[in-house]
């Protein structure tokens, strides 16, 4: 199974890009989709209704959404594999710029809006620096000069990142992205870890423990299908 982790600030165009990817591969691969958010999300309903793919969402509640993503991703990968998915797309909430949801396998895609300001890539730190691919959206709303400056700022943060520009609603100029996805290797779920170290804090994720899945962590945990009672302290 191939894995895509799509991150980026709110309203950058993550879901619009996801729809283009699903539209391109839905006839070739069985696709599963997970949306991680904080309070409310409708993307899973939209994608299921429009493309009839397998979808799921999870709310982080009191946890940081990226930390919740680490907790549930082990279960989520197993869920996608049980349903015989060929391509598993995970869309993050995109709220924390210090955390980075990318893994050591699959593709990490950062979606950046060209109207977010020329210094935005520098402010995002690990979310840009650890991504494999940057997709710049809303390019029809800025001048050519602004686009070039924005691209240069991304390259200063991550010189070797794969870069492409698009109007995500129309899906223009995404052929290179599709090629990256086609050539990406299948994941080994038993060796999934975060690419980067999360910020220092009090839970086991915050102090740098990188294993994927709630069963590897202590403190306040969250399961993929957990109810309120699952927001419990695990450990002494």
PDB file of C-alpha atoms in Angstrom:
ATOM      1  CA  UNK A   1       0.000   0.000   0.000  1.00  0.00           C
ATOM      2  CA  UNK A   2       1.218   3.474  -0.885  1.00  0.00           C
ATOM      3  CA  UNK A   3       0.915   6.282   1.673  1.00  0.00           C
ATOM      4  CA  UNK A   4       0.460  10.034   1.233  1.00  0.00           C
ATOM      5  CA  UNK A   5       0.532  12.463   4.148  1.00  0.00           C
ATOM      6  CA  UNK A   6      -0.849  15.829   3.082  1.00  0.00           C
ATOM      7  CA  UNK A   7      -0.162  18.783   5.375  1.00  0.00           C
ATOM      8  CA  UNK A   8      -0.370  22.551   5.218  1.00  0.00           C
ATOM      9  CA  UNK A   9      -2.082  25.534   6.849  1.00  0.00           C
ATOM     10  CA  UNK A  10      -5.888  25.797   6.946  1.00  0.00           C
ATOM     11  CA  UNK A  11      -7.467  26.875   3.638  1.00  0.00           C
ATOM     12  CA  UNK A  12      -4.279  26.275   1.648  1.00  0.00           C
ATOM     13  CA  UNK A  13      -6.056  23.869  -0.692  1.00  0.00           C
ATOM     14  CA  UNK A  14      -5.279  20.466   0.855  1.00  0.00           C
ATOM     15  CA  UNK A  15      -8.705  18.975   0.163  1.00  0.00           C
ATOM     16  CA  UNK A  16      -8.863  20.430  -3.349  1.00  0.00           C
ATOM     17  CA  UNK A  17      -5.515  18.766  -4.081  1.00  0.00           C
ATOM     18  CA  UNK A  18      -6.709  15.519  -2.496  1.00  0.00           C
ATOM     19  CA  UNK A  19      -9.713  15.512  -4.822  1.00  0.00           C
ATOM     20  CA  UNK A  20      -7.446  15.860  -7.858  1.00  0.00           C
ATOM     21  CA  UNK A  21      -5.311  12.937  -6.672  1.00  0.00           C
ATOM     22  CA  UNK A  22      -8.375  10.773  -6.043  1.00  0.00           C
ATOM     23  CA  UNK A  23      -9.863  11.724  -9.417  1.00  0.00           C
ATOM     24  CA  UNK A  24      -6.622  10.682 -11.142  1.00  0.00           C
ATOM     25  CA  UNK A  25      -6.141   7.322  -9.391  1.00  0.00           C
ATOM     26  CA  UNK A  26      -9.618   6.119  -8.415  1.00  0.00           C
ATOM     27  CA  UNK A  27      -9.925   3.841 -11.464  1.00  0.00           C
ATOM     28  CA  UNK A  28      -6.456   2.332 -10.962  1.00  0.00           C
ATOM     29  CA  UNK A  29      -6.230   1.934  -7.187  1.00  0.00           C
ATOM     30  CA  UNK A  30      -8.532   1.324  -4.261  1.00  0.00           C
ATOM     31  CA  UNK A  31      -8.192   4.482  -2.158  1.00  0.00           C
ATOM     32  CA  UNK A  32      -8.698   5.001   1.575  1.00  0.00           C
ATOM     33  CA  UNK A  33      -8.773   8.468   3.125  1.00  0.00           C
ATOM     34  CA  UNK A  34      -8.361   9.692   6.713  1.00  0.00           C
ATOM     35  CA  UNK A  35      -9.023  13.261   7.807  1.00  0.00           C
ATOM     36  CA  UNK A  36      -7.595  14.419  11.142  1.00  0.00           C
ATOM     37  CA  UNK A  37      -9.134  17.596  12.524  1.00  0.00           C
ATOM     38  CA  UNK A  38      -9.902  19.386  15.772  1.00  0.00           C
ATOM     39  CA  UNK A  39     -13.570  20.365  15.997  1.00  0.00           C
ATOM     40  CA  UNK A  40     -15.430  19.641  12.764  1.00  0.00           C
ATOM     41  CA  UNK A  41     -14.628  18.162   9.370  1.00  0.00           C
ATOM     42  CA  UNK A  42     -16.731  17.397   6.309  1.00  0.00           C
ATOM     43  CA  UNK A  43     -14.039  16.358   3.850  1.00  0.00           C
ATOM     44  CA  UNK A  44     -14.602  12.645   4.404  1.00  0.00           C
ATOM     45  CA  UNK A  45     -18.294  13.002   3.571  1.00  0.00           C
ATOM     46  CA  UNK A  46     -17.532  15.044   0.441  1.00  0.00           C
ATOM     47  CA  UNK A  47     -14.961  12.572  -0.874  1.00  0.00           C
ATOM     48  CA  UNK A  48     -17.153   9.560  -0.166  1.00  0.00           C
ATOM     49  CA  UNK A  49     -20.142  11.164  -1.856  1.00  0.00           C
ATOM     50  CA  UNK A  50     -18.204  12.401  -4.890  1.00  0.00           C
ATOM     51  CA  UNK A  51     -15.876   9.456  -5.517  1.00  0.00           C
ATOM     52  CA  UNK A  52     -17.345   6.579  -3.489  1.00  0.00           C
ATOM     53  CA  UNK A  53     -14.040   5.855  -1.743  1.00  0.00           C
ATOM     54  CA  UNK A  54     -13.429   4.529   1.748  1.00  0.00           C
ATOM     55  CA  UNK A  55     -13.221   7.464   4.198  1.00  0.00           C
ATOM     56  CA  UNK A  56     -12.801   8.064   7.905  1.00  0.00           C
ATOM     57  CA  UNK A  57     -12.237  11.066  10.175  1.00  0.00           C
ATOM     58  CA  UNK A  58     -10.984  11.523  13.701  1.00  0.00           C
ATOM     59  CA  UNK A  59     -11.197  14.571  15.972  1.00  0.00           C
ATOM     60  CA  UNK A  60      -8.200  15.285  18.160  1.00  0.00           C
ATOM     61  CA  UNK A  61     -10.259  16.732  21.006  1.00  0.00           C
ATOM     62  CA  UNK A  62      -7.926  17.890  23.768  1.00  0.00           C
ATOM     63  CA  UNK A  63      -4.830  16.627  21.993  1.00  0.00           C
ATOM     64  CA  UNK A  64      -2.711  18.516  19.486  1.00  0.00           C
ATOM     65  CA  UNK A  65      -4.036  17.288  16.096  1.00  0.00           C
ATOM     66  CA  UNK A  66      -0.604  16.214  14.878  1.00  0.00           C
ATOM     67  CA  UNK A  67      -0.001  14.298  18.114  1.00  0.00           C
ATOM     68  CA  UNK A  68      -3.440  12.708  17.752  1.00  0.00           C
ATOM     69  CA  UNK A  69      -2.375  11.733  14.244  1.00  0.00           C
ATOM     70  CA  UNK A  70       0.639   9.869  15.612  1.00  0.00           C
ATOM     71  CA  UNK A  71      -1.581   8.081  18.126  1.00  0.00           C
ATOM     72  CA  UNK A  72      -4.189   6.870  15.619  1.00  0.00           C
ATOM     73  CA  UNK A  73      -2.027   6.269  12.558  1.00  0.00           C
ATOM     74  CA  UNK A  74      -0.992   2.769  13.550  1.00  0.00           C
ATOM     75  CA  UNK A  75      -4.649   1.712  13.774  1.00  0.00           C
ATOM     76  CA  UNK A  76      -5.486   3.708  10.650  1.00  0.00           C
ATOM     77  CA  UNK A  77      -2.856   1.965   8.510  1.00  0.00           C
ATOM     78  CA  UNK A  78      -4.205  -1.395   9.645  1.00  0.00           C
ATOM     79  CA  UNK A  79      -7.761  -0.224   8.855  1.00  0.00           C
ATOM     80  CA  UNK A  80      -6.734   0.767   5.322  1.00  0.00           C
ATOM     81  CA  UNK A  81      -4.877  -2.508   4.773  1.00  0.00           C
ATOM     82  CA  UNK A  82      -7.797  -4.574   6.105  1.00  0.00           C
ATOM     83  CA  UNK A  83      -9.946  -2.892   3.484  1.00  0.00           C
ATOM     84  CA  UNK A  84      -7.366  -3.758   0.814  1.00  0.00           C
ATOM     85  CA  UNK A  85      -6.495  -0.153  -0.049  1.00  0.00           C
ATOM     86  CA  UNK A  86      -3.739   0.407  -2.590  1.00  0.00           C
ATOM     87  CA  UNK A  87      -3.367   4.085  -1.735  1.00  0.00           C
ATOM     88  CA  UNK A  88      -3.907   5.566   1.741  1.00  0.00           C
ATOM     89  CA  UNK A  89      -4.228   9.356   1.948  1.00  0.00           C
ATOM     90  CA  UNK A  90      -3.958  11.088   5.321  1.00  0.00           C
ATOM     91  CA  UNK A  91      -4.917  14.764   5.477  1.00  0.00           C
ATOM     92  CA  UNK A  92      -3.772  16.599   8.591  1.00  0.00           C
ATOM     93  CA  UNK A  93      -5.549  19.439  10.360  1.00  0.00           C
ATOM     94  CA  UNK A  94      -2.696  21.767   9.467  1.00  0.00           C
ATOM     95  CA  UNK A  95      -2.756  23.860  12.632  1.00  0.00           C
ATOM     96  CA  UNK A  96       0.657  23.289  14.188  1.00  0.00           C
ATOM     97  CA  UNK A  97       3.634  24.578  12.208  1.00  0.00           C
ATOM     98  CA  UNK A  98       6.219  23.204  14.631  1.00  0.00           C
ATOM     99  CA  UNK A  99       4.996  19.615  14.412  1.00  0.00           C
ATOM    100  CA  UNK A 100       5.552  17.644  11.241  1.00  0.00           C
ATOM    101  CA  UNK A 101       3.245  14.728  10.399  1.00  0.00           C
ATOM    102  CA  UNK A 102       5.500  13.160   7.746  1.00  0.00           C
ATOM    103  CA  UNK A 103       6.800   9.619   8.089  1.00  0.00           C
ATOM    104  CA  UNK A 104       9.978   7.821   7.058  1.00  0.00           C
ATOM    105  CA  UNK A 105       7.980   6.038   4.348  1.00  0.00           C
ATOM    106  CA  UNK A 106       5.477   7.169   1.750  1.00  0.00           C
ATOM    107  CA  UNK A 107       5.307  10.744   0.487  1.00  0.00           C
ATOM    108  CA  UNK A 108       4.982  13.886   2.604  1.00  0.00           C
ATOM    109  CA  UNK A 109       3.230  16.697   0.708  1.00  0.00           C
ATOM    110  CA  UNK A 110       3.063  20.288   1.935  1.00  0.00           C
ATOM    111  CA  UNK A 111       0.342  22.436   0.372  1.00  0.00           C
ATOM    112  CA  UNK A 112       1.092  26.153   0.408  1.00  0.00           C
ATOM    113  CA  UNK A 113      -1.140  28.992  -0.720  1.00  0.00           C
ATOM    114  CA  UNK A 114       0.662  31.587  -2.822  1.00  0.00           C
ATOM    115  CA  UNK A 115      -1.451  34.325  -1.202  1.00  0.00           C
ATOM    116  CA  UNK A 116      -0.258  33.471   2.314  1.00  0.00           C
ATOM    117  CA  UNK A 117       2.656  35.932   2.106  1.00  0.00           C
ATOM    118  CA  UNK A 118       6.202  35.563   0.790  1.00  0.00           C
ATOM    119  CA  UNK A 119       7.628  34.765   4.239  1.00  0.00           C
ATOM    120  CA  UNK A 120       5.143  31.977   5.009  1.00  0.00           C
ATOM    121  CA  UNK A 121       7.512  29.102   4.055  1.00  0.00           C
ATOM    122  CA  UNK A 122      10.152  30.386   6.480  1.00  0.00           C
ATOM    123  CA  UNK A 123       7.615  30.526   9.314  1.00  0.00           C
ATOM    124  CA  UNK A 124       6.537  26.913   8.881  1.00  0.00           C
ATOM    125  CA  UNK A 125       9.786  25.225   9.804  1.00  0.00           C
ATOM    126  CA  UNK A 126       9.582  21.432   9.869  1.00  0.00           C
ATOM    127  CA  UNK A 127       6.287  21.305   7.977  1.00  0.00           C
ATOM    128  CA  UNK A 128       8.203  22.551   4.904  1.00  0.00           C
ATOM    129  CA  UNK A 129      11.728  21.367   5.710  1.00  0.00           C
ATOM    130  CA  UNK A 130      10.763  17.686   6.082  1.00  0.00           C
ATOM    131  CA  UNK A 131       8.296  17.438   3.197  1.00  0.00           C
ATOM    132  CA  UNK A 132       9.130  15.516   0.023  1.00  0.00           C
ATOM    133  CA  UNK A 133       6.951  17.649  -2.245  1.00  0.00           C
ATOM    134  CA  UNK A 134       5.613  21.208  -2.079  1.00  0.00           C
ATOM    135  CA  UNK A 135       2.474  22.066  -4.038  1.00  0.00           C
ATOM    136  CA  UNK A 136       1.852  25.812  -4.369  1.00  0.00           C
ATOM    137  CA  UNK A 137      -1.813  26.643  -4.922  1.00  0.00           C
ATOM    138  CA  UNK A 138      -3.892  29.671  -5.959  1.00  0.00           C
ATOM    139  CA  UNK A 139      -1.225  30.745  -8.424  1.00  0.00           C
ATOM    140  CA  UNK A 140      -3.839  32.563 -10.505  1.00  0.00           C
ATOM    141  CA  UNK A 141      -4.289  35.114  -7.701  1.00  0.00           C
ATOM    142  CA  UNK A 142      -0.739  36.520  -7.602  1.00  0.00           C
ATOM    143  CA  UNK A 143       1.694  38.051 -10.070  1.00  0.00           C
ATOM    144  CA  UNK A 144       4.523  36.143 -11.721  1.00  0.00           C
ATOM    145  CA  UNK A 145       7.056  38.097  -9.643  1.00  0.00           C
ATOM    146  CA  UNK A 146       5.298  37.162  -6.392  1.00  0.00           C
ATOM    147  CA  UNK A 147       5.201  33.521  -7.443  1.00  0.00           C
ATOM    148  CA  UNK A 148       8.926  33.484  -8.149  1.00  0.00           C
ATOM    149  CA  UNK A 149       9.770  35.054  -4.785  1.00  0.00           C
ATOM    150  CA  UNK A 150       7.495  32.574  -2.994  1.00  0.00           C
ATOM    151  CA  UNK A 151       9.135  29.613  -4.767  1.00  0.00           C
ATOM    152  CA  UNK A 152      12.578  30.935  -3.863  1.00  0.00           C
ATOM    153  CA  UNK A 153      11.596  31.171  -0.189  1.00  0.00           C
ATOM    154  CA  UNK A 154      10.532  27.516  -0.241  1.00  0.00           C
ATOM    155  CA  UNK A 155      13.876  26.530  -1.801  1.00  0.00           C
ATOM    156  CA  UNK A 156      15.741  28.424   0.906  1.00  0.00           C
ATOM    157  CA  UNK A 157      14.003  26.319   3.549  1.00  0.00           C
ATOM    158  CA  UNK A 158      14.307  23.026   1.618  1.00  0.00           C
ATOM    159  CA  UNK A 159      16.673  23.203  -1.395  1.00  0.00           C
ATOM    160  CA  UNK A 160      15.915  19.666  -2.611  1.00  0.00           C
ATOM    161  CA  UNK A 161      12.136  19.606  -2.304  1.00  0.00           C
ATOM    162  CA  UNK A 162      10.036  18.622  -5.309  1.00  0.00           C
ATOM    163  CA  UNK A 163       8.176  21.785  -6.354  1.00  0.00           C
ATOM    164  CA  UNK A 164       5.063  22.302  -8.456  1.00  0.00           C
ATOM    165  CA  UNK A 165       2.501  25.068  -8.889  1.00  0.00           C
ATOM    166  CA  UNK A 166      -1.181  24.558  -9.545  1.00  0.00           C
ATOM    167  CA  UNK A 167      -4.684  25.867  -9.440  1.00  0.00           C
ATOM    168  CA  UNK A 168      -5.889  22.967  -7.294  1.00  0.00           C
ATOM    169  CA  UNK A 169      -9.547  23.494  -8.188  1.00  0.00           C
ATOM    170  CA  UNK A 170      -8.725  22.889 -11.849  1.00  0.00           C
ATOM    171  CA  UNK A 171      -5.864  20.462 -11.274  1.00  0.00           C
ATOM    172  CA  UNK A 172      -3.420  22.131 -13.637  1.00  0.00           C
ATOM    173  CA  UNK A 173       0.240  21.066 -13.901  1.00  0.00           C
ATOM    174  CA  UNK A 174       0.037  18.087 -11.545  1.00  0.00           C
ATOM    175  CA  UNK A 175       1.517  15.429 -13.827  1.00  0.00           C
ATOM    176  CA  UNK A 176       4.833  15.388 -11.942  1.00  0.00           C
ATOM    177  CA  UNK A 177       2.997  14.834  -8.669  1.00  0.00           C
ATOM    178  CA  UNK A 178       1.121  11.889 -10.152  1.00  0.00           C
ATOM    179  CA  UNK A 179       4.423  10.440 -11.328  1.00  0.00           C
ATOM    180  CA  UNK A 180       5.900  10.789  -7.836  1.00  0.00           C
ATOM    181  CA  UNK A 181       2.902   8.909  -6.429  1.00  0.00           C
ATOM    182  CA  UNK A 182       3.096   6.148  -9.056  1.00  0.00           C
ATOM    183  CA  UNK A 183       6.814   5.614  -8.363  1.00  0.00           C
ATOM    184  CA  UNK A 184       6.530   5.736  -4.576  1.00  0.00           C
ATOM    185  CA  UNK A 185       7.250   2.467  -2.773  1.00  0.00           C
ATOM    186  CA  UNK A 186       4.775   0.491  -0.697  1.00  0.00           C
ATOM    187  CA  UNK A 187       5.082   1.031   3.041  1.00  0.00           C
ATOM    188  CA  UNK A 188       6.143  -1.462   5.698  1.00  0.00           C
ATOM    189  CA  UNK A 189       3.741  -0.763   8.561  1.00  0.00           C
ATOM    190  CA  UNK A 190       6.058  -2.391  11.117  1.00  0.00           C
ATOM    191  CA  UNK A 191       8.770   0.214  10.583  1.00  0.00           C
ATOM    192  CA  UNK A 192       6.849   3.484  10.413  1.00  0.00           C
ATOM    193  CA  UNK A 193       8.332   6.363  12.425  1.00  0.00           C
ATOM    194  CA  UNK A 194       8.172  10.139  12.248  1.00  0.00           C
ATOM    195  CA  UNK A 195      10.744  11.902  10.084  1.00  0.00           C
ATOM    196  CA  UNK A 196      11.362  14.632  12.637  1.00  0.00           C
ATOM    197  CA  UNK A 197      11.275  15.055  16.404  1.00  0.00           C
ATOM    198  CA  UNK A 198       8.186  16.732  17.879  1.00  0.00           C
ATOM    199  CA  UNK A 199       8.620  19.695  20.256  1.00  0.00           C
ATOM    200  CA  UNK A 200       9.571  19.110  23.878  1.00  0.00           C
ATOM    201  CA  UNK A 201       6.678  18.629  26.290  1.00  0.00           C
ATOM    202  CA  UNK A 202       5.184  16.232  28.791  1.00  0.00           C
ATOM    203  CA  UNK A 203       3.737  13.323  26.797  1.00  0.00           C
ATOM    204  CA  UNK A 204       5.886  10.598  25.268  1.00  0.00           C
ATOM    205  CA  UNK A 205       5.420  12.041  21.784  1.00  0.00           C
ATOM    206  CA  UNK A 206       6.508  15.480  22.980  1.00  0.00           C
ATOM    207  CA  UNK A 207       9.713  14.133  24.513  1.00  0.00           C
ATOM    208  CA  UNK A 208      10.772  12.620  21.213  1.00  0.00           C
ATOM    209  CA  UNK A 209       9.330   9.084  21.089  1.00  0.00           C
ATOM    210  CA  UNK A 210       8.657   8.518  17.393  1.00  0.00           C
ATOM    211  CA  UNK A 211       6.863   5.163  17.160  1.00  0.00           C
ATOM    212  CA  UNK A 212       3.498   5.208  15.395  1.00  0.00           C
ATOM    213  CA  UNK A 213       0.411   3.987  17.274  1.00  0.00           C
ATOM    214  CA  UNK A 214      -1.141   4.682  20.687  1.00  0.00           C
ATOM    215  CA  UNK A 215       0.085   1.362  22.084  1.00  0.00           C
ATOM    216  CA  UNK A 216       3.686   2.633  21.960  1.00  0.00           C
ATOM    217  CA  UNK A 217       2.944   5.710  24.089  1.00  0.00           C
ATOM    218  CA  UNK A 218       2.062   6.772  27.619  1.00  0.00           C
ATOM    219  CA  UNK A 219       0.150   9.720  28.999  1.00  0.00           C
ATOM    220  CA  UNK A 220      -3.090  10.925  27.409  1.00  0.00           C
ATOM    221  CA  UNK A 221      -3.764   8.559  24.514  1.00  0.00           C
ATOM    222  CA  UNK A 222      -6.267   8.429  21.682  1.00  0.00           C
ATOM    223  CA  UNK A 223      -7.493   5.508  19.592  1.00  0.00           C
ATOM    224  CA  UNK A 224      -8.920   5.683  16.083  1.00  0.00           C
ATOM    225  CA  UNK A 225     -12.419   4.658  17.167  1.00  0.00           C
ATOM    226  CA  UNK A 226     -12.088   5.800  20.758  1.00  0.00           C
ATOM    227  CA  UNK A 227     -14.890   7.316  22.802  1.00  0.00           C
ATOM    228  CA  UNK A 228     -14.557   9.888  25.597  1.00  0.00           C
ATOM    229  CA  UNK A 229     -13.519   7.131  27.993  1.00  0.00           C
ATOM    230  CA  UNK A 230     -10.402   6.531  25.907  1.00  0.00           C
ATOM    231  CA  UNK A 231      -8.984   9.941  26.835  1.00  0.00           C
ATOM    232  CA  UNK A 232      -7.220   8.286  29.728  1.00  0.00           C
ATOM    233  CA  UNK A 233      -3.767   8.469  31.202  1.00  0.00           C
ATOM    234  CA  UNK A 234      -1.826   5.358  30.215  1.00  0.00           C
ATOM    235  CA  UNK A 235       0.998   4.547  32.585  1.00  0.00           C
ATOM    236  CA  UNK A 236       1.865   5.188  36.219  1.00  0.00           C
TER     237      UNK A 236
END
